[in-house]
Amino acid sequence: MPSGHRRAGLAVLIVALMAGQAPGISRAADIDDAQRHFRTGDYARCLEMCTAAIEGGAYGATWTILKADVLLLTGRYAEAREALEAAIVTYSWSIKLRCRLREALRYTGAPEEELDALEAAITGLVEATPWRYTDAE
């Protein structure tokens, strides 16, 4: 890439960062806002924000976990299960997603075998990648 193009690309990135339009900056603020709505009991707004973020392609399991928390808290267990199962396809390493799924499965009356299989999957993830679940110290 010619030097001039690199400078132009860098200039665009700097302007975007200064304007707060860099993807990581706005998404972090959005998840903080959604979590605030959850903590203050504005579940409808939180759910709306989570759904929009997920449909908009926001990366990370945090959005789905928060969405599932809202759905579980408001008694929409089947919807929580559906959202979690869809997210696990993308974030197959996420134990947090599976733990929320365990709750949803219990509330939707899943058979014991399904719960046992989920527990085995969680155990398998921990055993396969134990370094992910140790303290930073």
PDB file of C-alpha atoms in Angstrom, residues 54-114:
ATOM      1  CA  ILE A  54     -27.116  -8.978  18.417  1.00  0.00           C
ATOM      2  CA  GLU A  55     -29.001  -8.474  15.149  1.00  0.00           C
ATOM      3  CA  GLY A  56     -26.492  -5.752  14.235  1.00  0.00           C
ATOM      4  CA  GLY A  57     -23.633  -8.221  14.551  1.00  0.00           C
ATOM      5  CA  ALA A  58     -22.116  -7.023  17.828  1.00  0.00           C
ATOM      6  CA  TYR A  59     -19.335  -9.398  18.813  1.00  0.00           C
ATOM      7  CA  GLY A  60     -19.247 -11.116  22.153  1.00  0.00           C
ATOM      8  CA  ALA A  61     -21.450 -13.279  24.308  1.00  0.00           C
ATOM      9  CA  THR A  62     -22.130 -10.444  26.770  1.00  0.00           C
ATOM     10  CA  TRP A  63     -25.087  -9.155  24.754  1.00  0.00           C
ATOM     11  CA  THR A  64     -26.768 -12.574  24.684  1.00  0.00           C
ATOM     12  CA  ILE A  65     -26.069 -13.200  28.367  1.00  0.00           C
ATOM     13  CA  LEU A  66     -27.717  -9.899  29.264  1.00  0.00           C
ATOM     14  CA  LYS A  67     -30.625 -10.631  26.923  1.00  0.00           C
ATOM     15  CA  ALA A  68     -31.058 -14.059  28.507  1.00  0.00           C
ATOM     16  CA  ASP A  69     -30.968 -12.505  31.979  1.00  0.00           C
ATOM     17  CA  VAL A  70     -33.853 -10.208  31.005  1.00  0.00           C
ATOM     18  CA  LEU A  71     -35.817 -13.025  29.426  1.00  0.00           C
ATOM     19  CA  LEU A  72     -35.292 -15.336  32.407  1.00  0.00           C
ATOM     20  CA  LEU A  73     -36.172 -12.620  34.890  1.00  0.00           C
ATOM     21  CA  THR A  74     -39.395 -11.818  33.041  1.00  0.00           C
ATOM     22  CA  GLY A  75     -40.461 -15.448  32.700  1.00  0.00           C
ATOM     23  CA  ARG A  76     -39.773 -15.806  28.986  1.00  0.00           C
ATOM     24  CA  TYR A  77     -37.835 -19.025  29.448  1.00  0.00           C
ATOM     25  CA  ALA A  78     -38.323 -20.560  26.001  1.00  0.00           C
ATOM     26  CA  GLU A  79     -37.097 -17.350  24.341  1.00  0.00           C
ATOM     27  CA  ALA A  80     -34.065 -17.293  26.635  1.00  0.00           C
ATOM     28  CA  ARG A  81     -33.308 -20.900  25.718  1.00  0.00           C
ATOM     29  CA  GLU A  82     -33.597 -20.135  22.018  1.00  0.00           C
ATOM     30  CA  ALA A  83     -31.307 -17.085  22.255  1.00  0.00           C
ATOM     31  CA  LEU A  84     -28.707 -18.988  24.259  1.00  0.00           C
ATOM     32  CA  GLU A  85     -28.693 -22.016  21.978  1.00  0.00           C
ATOM     33  CA  ALA A  86     -28.215 -19.751  18.957  1.00  0.00           C
ATOM     34  CA  ALA A  87     -25.330 -17.908  20.629  1.00  0.00           C
ATOM     35  CA  ILE A  88     -23.571 -21.130  21.618  1.00  0.00           C
ATOM     36  CA  VAL A  89     -23.223 -21.945  17.928  1.00  0.00           C
ATOM     37  CA  THR A  90     -21.054 -18.830  17.558  1.00  0.00           C
ATOM     38  CA  TYR A  91     -19.427 -18.749  20.997  1.00  0.00           C
ATOM     39  CA  SER A  92     -18.925 -22.471  21.514  1.00  0.00           C
ATOM     40  CA  TRP A  93     -16.279 -21.915  24.204  1.00  0.00           C
ATOM     41  CA  SER A  94     -18.528 -19.823  26.477  1.00  0.00           C
ATOM     42  CA  ILE A  95     -19.224 -21.425  29.824  1.00  0.00           C
ATOM     43  CA  LYS A  96     -21.286 -18.392  30.874  1.00  0.00           C
ATOM     44  CA  LEU A  97     -23.701 -19.005  27.997  1.00  0.00           C
ATOM     45  CA  ARG A  98     -24.009 -22.655  28.991  1.00  0.00           C
ATOM     46  CA  CYS A  99     -24.646 -21.765  32.644  1.00  0.00           C
ATOM     47  CA  ARG A 100     -27.506 -19.473  31.623  1.00  0.00           C
ATOM     48  CA  LEU A 101     -28.748 -22.196  29.272  1.00  0.00           C
ATOM     49  CA  ARG A 102     -28.833 -24.589  32.230  1.00  0.00           C
ATOM     50  CA  GLU A 103     -31.242 -22.196  33.978  1.00  0.00           C
ATOM     51  CA  ALA A 104     -33.411 -21.890  30.878  1.00  0.00           C
ATOM     52  CA  LEU A 105     -33.478 -25.661  30.418  1.00  0.00           C
ATOM     53  CA  ARG A 106     -34.651 -26.160  33.988  1.00  0.00           C
ATOM     54  CA  TYR A 107     -37.423 -23.603  33.596  1.00  0.00           C
ATOM     55  CA  THR A 108     -38.584 -25.095  30.300  1.00  0.00           C
ATOM     56  CA  GLY A 109     -38.794 -28.594  31.755  1.00  0.00           C
ATOM     57  CA  ALA A 110     -35.950 -30.139  29.813  1.00  0.00           C
ATOM     58  CA  PRO A 111     -35.352 -33.818  30.521  1.00  0.00           C
ATOM     59  CA  GLU A 112     -32.631 -34.728  33.018  1.00  0.00           C
ATOM     60  CA  GLU A 113     -30.544 -36.269  30.234  1.00  0.00           C
ATOM     61  CA  GLU A 114     -30.336 -32.916  28.475  1.00  0.00           C
TER      62      GLU A 114
END
